[in-house]
């Protein structure tokens, strides 16, 4: 396209100003249309373009000033404080619980039990302390990096990005302090846990916005599917509880029939509270990835996380002596045939969407 | 290059007023709007044409304008039109503008307690 230097200069300045890529794309599209109209209706030189359309820095400054003026967080400082100042603790703690859950699951699969021999107990104790500290460090760092990227993406003042690391830093120190006993270990880990988020903040402030947000993408496609699945399972559980109040399960006199009925009930629970939520959440995240052009690997990551969660959860039902009463048990475990089926479904959905994405790309190339 | 005086302080809000009033007459795309501003103000007011788009985007974010990509004269363009909220805002701003202009003119011509205007 003619006069590409003017357009390229504007685009470069907009990217330097950390405007969201979607907005830059829209703005450049309209400027291209405008430039084409200008060229068609005027016998213009390149100098005419600069004088009529404006200097690239002037256009970029106008775009940045206008964008920041209507940014939600710039218009509502209280909302900005609540979001960037207080809420980072939520993903920090949530990620901690999710990490511990997956570690427990892993130990269950590997059959790791509590170590009781005197010879390796000190080593195991030190390893556990190191592991806990590492979990706290990673959860805090990822939570802070997420909020830094959100601040950069929404193009708000840098002070909000700075504020988002203080609360998690304090939480990390409290978390570390509550878990460990040894004063010597604490004297090293407590300062590290406090200073790490602040160091990330300093590094992030100096970094130029490259228009890519890998940590935010990780949170969206690796962590939030787990949270979405847990929420959906909780809602299903509540709805089933309401149904059970209205329609109490009848108990049969025949022991065989009762056993069969309880087994069927457990399978129904698995279907309603694990399989259906995992299918829904898998499809949601696959469609999200396809809509925003996110790479296929993130589809697989989301579906793998959901597969592990779905495959590890199971229900069983036991009856009691009281007629018409039973207990529902749920827990983590692995590799029963039903759980294997639950594990494979999200993976199958993810692979199907990836294949569809690849077919669509080939169609576009062919066109 | 001639140095033009740009954006005097008393013209804050004027670009938005002009854009809303012109788009209230008929929907237009960006280039057409810039030409309409030049013509309707007899060349007195001009935009760095690239700078009209941030104003349009901000007015759209405030729900005073809506946009849609349409085919105009055989080409695809983003066309802007005023919303109900924008029409209301326009009426209010025009009323305020007229009062201010009347008051300033009255002061410049010499008000009740003011000095007579300079010859």
XYZ file of C-alpha atoms in Angstrom:
486
model
C 0.000 0.000 0.000
C 1.237 3.516 -0.776
C 2.333 5.755 2.058
C 3.067 2.680 4.133
C 5.837 4.563 6.026
C 3.238 6.900 7.544
C 1.010 3.998 8.580
C 3.951 1.965 9.884
C 5.175 4.920 11.935
C 1.751 5.408 13.514
C 1.443 1.700 14.254
C 4.900 1.574 15.845
C 4.118 4.539 18.083
C 0.795 3.056 19.141
C 2.493 -0.228 20.083
C 5.140 1.668 22.074
C 2.359 3.359 24.022
C 1.058 -0.069 25.143
C -2.352 0.201 23.523
C -4.180 -3.138 23.241
C -3.427 -4.968 19.960
C -7.141 -5.257 19.115
C -7.577 -1.484 19.324
C -4.427 -0.846 17.292
C -5.676 -3.222 14.603
C -9.021 -1.446 14.394
C -7.434 1.999 14.331
C -4.958 1.047 11.594
C -7.747 -0.452 9.496
C -9.670 2.806 9.574
C -6.574 4.879 8.894
C -5.810 2.680 5.871
C -9.329 3.247 4.527
C -8.942 6.976 5.119
C -5.583 7.083 3.383
C -6.983 5.246 0.387
C -9.837 7.741 0.102
C -7.347 10.605 0.395
C -5.131 9.203 -2.351
C -8.081 8.626 -4.664
C -9.399 12.158 -4.325
C -6.134 14.119 -4.259
C -2.997 14.172 -6.361
C -0.949 14.017 -3.237
C 2.669 13.627 -2.294
C 4.000 12.049 0.838
C 4.400 15.485 2.431
C 0.700 16.097 1.796
C -0.113 12.939 3.720
C 1.903 14.101 6.729
C 0.419 17.603 6.684
C -3.183 16.590 6.064
C -3.447 13.456 8.187
C -1.147 14.726 10.909
C 2.297 13.793 12.150
C 2.450 10.163 13.350
C 3.355 11.191 16.914
C 0.421 13.616 17.011
C -2.009 10.940 15.817
C -0.618 8.376 18.267
C -0.803 10.814 21.189
C -4.407 11.656 20.351
C -5.243 7.935 20.245
C -3.531 7.207 23.575
C -5.094 10.214 25.346
C -8.545 9.300 24.063
C -8.181 5.616 24.938
C -6.968 6.305 28.462
C -9.731 8.807 29.023
C -12.469 6.240 28.434
C -10.677 3.311 30.102
C -12.892 1.924 32.887
C -10.195 1.857 35.533
C -9.077 5.393 34.774
C -12.652 6.576 35.193
C -13.207 4.616 38.405
C -10.147 4.746 40.703
C -11.973 2.898 43.486
C -12.655 -0.030 41.157
C -9.004 0.095 40.082
C -7.879 -0.056 43.706
C -10.201 -2.978 44.500
C -9.145 -4.896 41.417
C -5.425 -4.209 41.344
C -4.873 -3.645 45.049
C -6.893 -6.360 46.743
C -7.949 -9.065 44.306
C -4.462 -10.395 43.337
C -4.590 -12.431 46.544
C -7.501 -14.476 45.176
C -5.634 -16.071 42.246
C -2.537 -16.394 44.428
C -4.357 -18.509 47.027
C -6.478 -20.353 44.453
C -3.371 -21.380 42.535
C -1.850 -22.622 45.783
C -4.811 -24.874 46.470
C -4.865 -26.135 42.897
C -1.135 -26.930 43.048
C -1.506 -28.822 46.316
C -4.484 -30.726 44.877
C -2.502 -31.870 41.853
C 0.478 -32.810 44.032
C -1.795 -34.913 46.248
C -3.226 -36.522 43.156
C 0.242 -37.255 41.879
C 1.289 -38.811 45.164
C -1.880 -40.910 45.114
C -1.107 -42.138 41.603
C 2.534 -42.843 42.443
C 1.583 -44.497 45.723
C 3.827 -42.233 47.796
C 3.067 -42.667 51.489
C 4.347 -40.886 54.589
C 7.997 -41.633 55.098
C 8.642 -43.144 58.478
C 12.213 -44.406 58.454
C 14.650 -42.406 60.571
C 17.383 -42.426 57.946
C 15.674 -40.283 55.359
C 13.204 -38.375 57.543
C 15.367 -35.200 57.898
C 15.924 -35.143 54.136
C 12.206 -35.603 53.470
C 11.386 -32.835 55.951
C 13.805 -30.398 54.298
C 12.500 -31.373 50.860
C 8.921 -30.694 51.978
C 9.866 -27.290 53.371
C 11.621 -26.409 50.140
C 8.620 -27.612 48.127
C 6.184 -25.524 50.177
C 8.362 -22.438 49.810
C 8.618 -23.032 46.080
C 4.837 -23.388 45.749
C 4.311 -20.097 47.595
C 6.965 -18.365 45.463
C 5.508 -19.633 42.176
C 1.886 -18.856 43.098
C 2.773 -15.327 44.225
C 4.925 -14.662 41.154
C 2.303 -15.891 38.714
C -0.443 -13.870 40.422
C 1.674 -10.691 40.289
C 2.719 -11.264 36.666
C -0.925 -11.805 35.712
C -1.917 -8.438 37.143
C 1.059 -6.678 35.567
C -0.023 -8.006 32.190
C -3.653 -7.033 32.850
C -2.488 -3.496 33.678
C -0.429 -3.349 30.481
C -3.282 -4.775 28.386
C -5.827 -2.290 29.769
C -3.384 0.578 29.284
C -3.794 2.064 32.734
C -1.398 4.030 34.866
C 1.686 2.090 36.016
C 0.964 2.831 39.663
C -1.870 0.280 39.622
C 0.484 -2.392 38.362
C 2.840 -1.533 41.246
C 0.065 -1.681 43.812
C -0.962 -5.148 42.642
C 2.206 -6.712 44.051
C 2.104 -5.414 47.633
C -0.809 -7.394 48.964
C 0.397 -10.709 47.477
C 3.874 -10.014 48.900
C 2.372 -9.645 52.384
C 0.220 -12.721 51.877
C 3.252 -14.716 50.778
C 5.102 -13.782 53.954
C 2.135 -14.765 56.161
C 1.692 -18.001 54.238
C 5.359 -18.889 54.569
C 5.379 -17.990 58.259
C 2.331 -20.142 59.002
C 3.712 -23.232 57.290
C 7.232 -23.531 58.535
C 8.759 -23.823 62.019
C 12.464 -23.457 61.658
C 13.698 -19.954 62.412
C 16.835 -20.451 60.364
C 14.915 -21.382 57.259
C 12.453 -18.565 57.783
C 15.163 -15.936 58.052
C 16.074 -16.773 54.447
C 12.685 -17.482 52.898
C 10.625 -14.675 54.422
C 12.644 -11.844 52.825
C 12.717 -13.730 49.515
C 8.947 -14.183 49.517
C 8.431 -10.493 50.279
C 10.989 -9.073 47.878
C 10.300 -11.353 44.887
C 7.019 -9.675 43.861
C 8.565 -6.243 44.284
C 11.497 -7.289 42.104
C 9.123 -8.527 39.428
C 7.311 -5.203 39.645
C 10.572 -3.290 39.062
C 11.488 -5.537 36.114
C 8.024 -5.229 34.590
C 8.003 -1.434 34.808
C 11.220 -1.323 32.831
C 10.049 -3.783 30.199
C 8.564 -2.528 26.911
C 5.138 -3.848 26.082
C 5.554 -6.408 23.326
C 1.822 -6.893 22.795
C 1.904 -10.513 23.955
C 0.689 -11.659 27.351
C 2.004 -15.189 28.003
C 1.277 -15.258 31.748
C -2.295 -14.027 31.254
C -2.767 -16.671 28.530
C -1.420 -19.317 30.921
C -3.861 -18.226 33.614
C -6.758 -18.162 31.180
C -6.144 -21.529 29.538
C -4.351 -23.551 32.222
C -5.736 -22.360 35.550
C -9.171 -20.892 34.968
C -10.599 -24.099 33.370
C -9.998 -25.796 36.726
C -11.823 -23.004 38.560
C -14.649 -23.046 36.002
C -15.034 -26.801 36.375
C -15.083 -26.591 40.185
C -17.731 -23.854 40.094
C -19.874 -25.773 37.612
C -19.584 -28.977 39.661
C -20.576 -27.031 42.765
C -23.648 -25.664 41.008
C -24.580 -29.169 39.782
C -24.127 -30.553 43.285
C -26.429 -27.885 44.692
C -29.097 -28.534 42.062
C -28.946 -32.277 42.693
C -29.236 -31.626 46.403
C -32.417 -29.630 45.779
C -33.765 -32.431 43.604
C -32.975 -35.014 46.294
C -35.001 -33.011 48.802
C -38.006 -33.115 46.505
C -37.590 -36.743 45.386
C -36.040 -38.915 48.142
C -34.407 -42.092 46.859
C -36.537 -45.165 47.574
C -34.883 -48.164 49.244
C -35.764 -51.700 48.105
C -36.239 -54.694 50.341
C -34.248 -56.819 47.940
C -30.530 -56.401 48.666
C -29.501 -57.070 45.067
C -31.821 -54.427 43.692
C -30.631 -51.957 46.336
C -27.005 -52.545 45.372
C -27.773 -52.085 41.682
C -29.778 -48.943 42.378
C -26.975 -47.410 44.439
C -24.411 -48.217 41.748
C -26.657 -46.624 39.137
C -27.095 -43.597 41.358
C -23.330 -43.209 41.724
C -22.915 -43.397 37.953
C -25.647 -40.817 37.457
C -23.816 -38.504 39.840
C -20.592 -39.011 37.921
C -22.395 -38.216 34.709
C -24.136 -35.091 35.981
C -21.423 -33.668 38.178
C -18.251 -34.582 36.337
C -18.784 -35.575 32.718
C -21.302 -32.947 31.682
C -19.421 -30.046 33.365
C -16.112 -31.214 31.894
C -17.634 -31.418 28.403
C -19.185 -27.971 28.721
C -16.027 -26.330 30.026
C -13.843 -28.086 27.402
C -16.046 -26.860 24.571
C -16.123 -23.349 26.052
C -12.352 -23.049 26.210
C -11.827 -24.594 22.799
C -14.245 -22.088 21.262
C -12.552 -19.261 23.185
C -9.162 -20.272 21.809
C -10.495 -20.501 18.262
C -12.307 -17.179 18.465
C -9.228 -15.256 19.603
C -6.772 -17.133 17.408
C -4.923 -18.684 20.353
C -2.483 -21.452 19.429
C -3.545 -25.110 19.481
C -1.182 -25.940 22.339
C -3.343 -23.885 24.712
C -6.423 -25.884 23.657
C -4.511 -29.007 24.634
C -3.366 -27.469 27.924
C -6.943 -26.530 28.900
C -8.308 -29.925 27.946
C -5.448 -31.758 29.695
C -6.103 -29.886 32.938
C -9.812 -30.693 32.675
C -9.053 -34.309 31.779
C -6.938 -34.787 34.902
C -9.559 -33.129 37.089
C -12.445 -35.084 35.573
C -10.539 -38.349 35.556
C -9.526 -38.078 39.185
C -12.988 -37.448 40.601
C -15.478 -40.159 41.430
C -18.605 -40.760 43.500
C -19.939 -43.686 45.444
C -23.159 -44.187 47.349
C -23.625 -46.227 50.511
C -26.804 -47.032 52.298
C -27.435 -46.814 56.029
C -29.576 -48.750 58.455
C -32.222 -46.064 58.312
C -34.698 -46.819 55.572
C -34.622 -44.436 52.598
C -31.293 -42.873 53.595
C -27.924 -43.054 51.935
C -24.599 -41.245 51.918
C -22.909 -39.781 48.903
C -19.104 -40.037 48.972
C -16.808 -38.189 46.630
C -13.057 -38.199 46.375
C -10.019 -38.349 44.194
C -8.591 -41.520 42.801
C -7.641 -42.759 39.407
C -7.840 -45.414 36.750
C -11.185 -47.078 37.343
C -12.836 -47.682 33.931
C -15.359 -44.899 34.482
C -12.653 -42.483 35.556
C -10.587 -43.376 32.508
C -13.613 -42.562 30.374
C -13.998 -39.229 32.208
C -10.303 -38.538 31.608
C -10.467 -39.195 27.873
C -13.538 -37.095 27.045
C -11.988 -33.588 27.436
C -8.879 -34.761 25.586
C -11.015 -36.067 22.733
C -12.886 -32.748 22.561
C -9.601 -30.813 22.519
C -8.135 -32.977 19.744
C -11.303 -32.634 17.674
C -11.209 -28.838 17.952
C -7.531 -28.762 17.063
C -8.233 -30.803 13.952
C -11.075 -28.467 13.028
C -8.796 -25.446 13.530
C -6.205 -27.025 11.281
C -8.818 -27.788 8.589
C -10.052 -24.183 8.706
C -6.498 -22.871 8.336
C -5.953 -25.071 5.295
C -9.219 -23.875 3.761
C -8.153 -20.262 4.241
C -4.769 -20.934 2.655
C -6.433 -22.678 -0.280
C -8.839 -19.731 -0.724
C 5.997 23.999 6.920
C 3.565 26.661 8.214
C 3.050 26.514 11.956
C -0.655 26.449 12.596
C -2.089 27.338 15.956
C -3.792 24.163 17.060
C -6.229 23.356 19.820
C -6.689 26.668 21.631
C -8.074 25.982 25.088
C -11.456 27.534 24.468
C -12.096 24.955 21.711
C -12.164 21.994 24.113
C -15.263 19.950 23.382
C -15.813 21.597 19.989
C -14.659 18.567 17.930
C -17.165 16.342 19.735
C -19.947 18.890 19.230
C -19.209 19.208 15.503
C -18.977 15.441 15.011
C -22.252 14.761 16.794
C -24.103 17.520 14.967
C -22.857 16.409 11.525
C -23.533 12.728 12.162
C -27.008 13.611 13.458
C -27.809 14.905 9.943
C -26.698 11.685 8.269
C -24.374 8.731 8.941
C -20.866 9.164 7.545
C -17.511 7.417 7.411
C -14.323 9.035 8.677
C -13.017 10.682 5.504
C -16.452 11.978 4.612
C -16.853 13.412 8.113
C -13.554 15.280 7.929
C -14.562 16.829 4.582
C -17.971 17.757 6.051
C -16.298 19.541 8.992
C -14.097 21.538 6.628
C -17.012 22.491 4.383
C -19.523 23.311 7.123
C -17.035 25.578 8.924
C -15.927 27.161 5.606
C -12.393 25.943 6.203
C -12.037 27.756 9.527
C -11.737 24.548 11.530
C -9.625 21.658 10.339
C -8.582 18.385 11.920
C -5.318 16.586 11.570
C -7.452 14.036 9.772
C -5.957 11.043 11.542
C -6.958 12.550 14.884
C -10.681 12.336 14.184
C -10.706 8.580 14.749
C -9.757 8.618 18.454
C -12.618 11.075 19.036
C -15.011 8.806 17.126
C -13.847 5.760 19.091
C -14.239 7.540 22.396
C -17.746 8.730 21.534
C -18.569 5.172 20.518
C -17.216 3.842 23.827
C -19.468 6.356 25.600
C -22.372 4.964 23.526
C -23.075 8.249 21.773
C -22.185 6.773 18.406
C -22.475 3.356 16.853
C -20.401 2.022 13.984
C -20.804 -0.654 11.362
C -18.795 -1.706 8.372
C -20.864 -1.049 5.245
C -20.331 -0.866 1.520
C -20.283 2.747 0.393
C -19.579 3.666 -3.237
C -18.360 0.151 -3.938
C -15.921 0.027 -1.026
C -16.144 -1.313 2.480
C -15.968 1.468 5.090
C -16.768 1.923 8.770
C -19.836 4.163 8.959
C -20.731 6.036 12.135
C -24.189 7.130 13.224
C -25.573 8.905 16.299
C -27.413 6.925 18.964
C -30.324 8.093 21.080
C -27.921 8.929 23.890
C -25.768 10.901 21.462
C -28.785 12.869 20.224
C -29.697 13.757 23.785
C -26.125 14.801 24.565
C -26.010 16.857 21.366
C -29.189 18.741 22.266
C -27.849 19.488 25.732
C -24.417 20.576 24.457
C -25.891 22.807 21.735
C -28.118 24.519 24.289
C -25.154 25.091 26.615
C -22.984 26.312 23.727
C -25.574 28.859 22.616
C -25.919 30.232 26.128
C -22.168 30.564 26.492
C -21.740 32.194 23.087
C -24.547 34.645 23.853
C -23.032 35.482 27.231
C -19.525 35.961 25.822
C -20.813 38.092 22.949
C -22.773 40.173 25.429
C -19.618 40.699 27.504
C -17.536 41.585 24.455
C -20.088 44.120 23.323
C -20.089 45.755 26.743
C -22.370 44.467 29.458
C -24.303 46.480 32.063
C -21.376 46.831 34.417
C -18.583 46.456 31.916
C -16.516 48.888 29.987
C -17.749 49.754 26.497
C -16.233 47.625 23.813
C -13.094 48.959 22.232
C -13.654 50.535 18.841
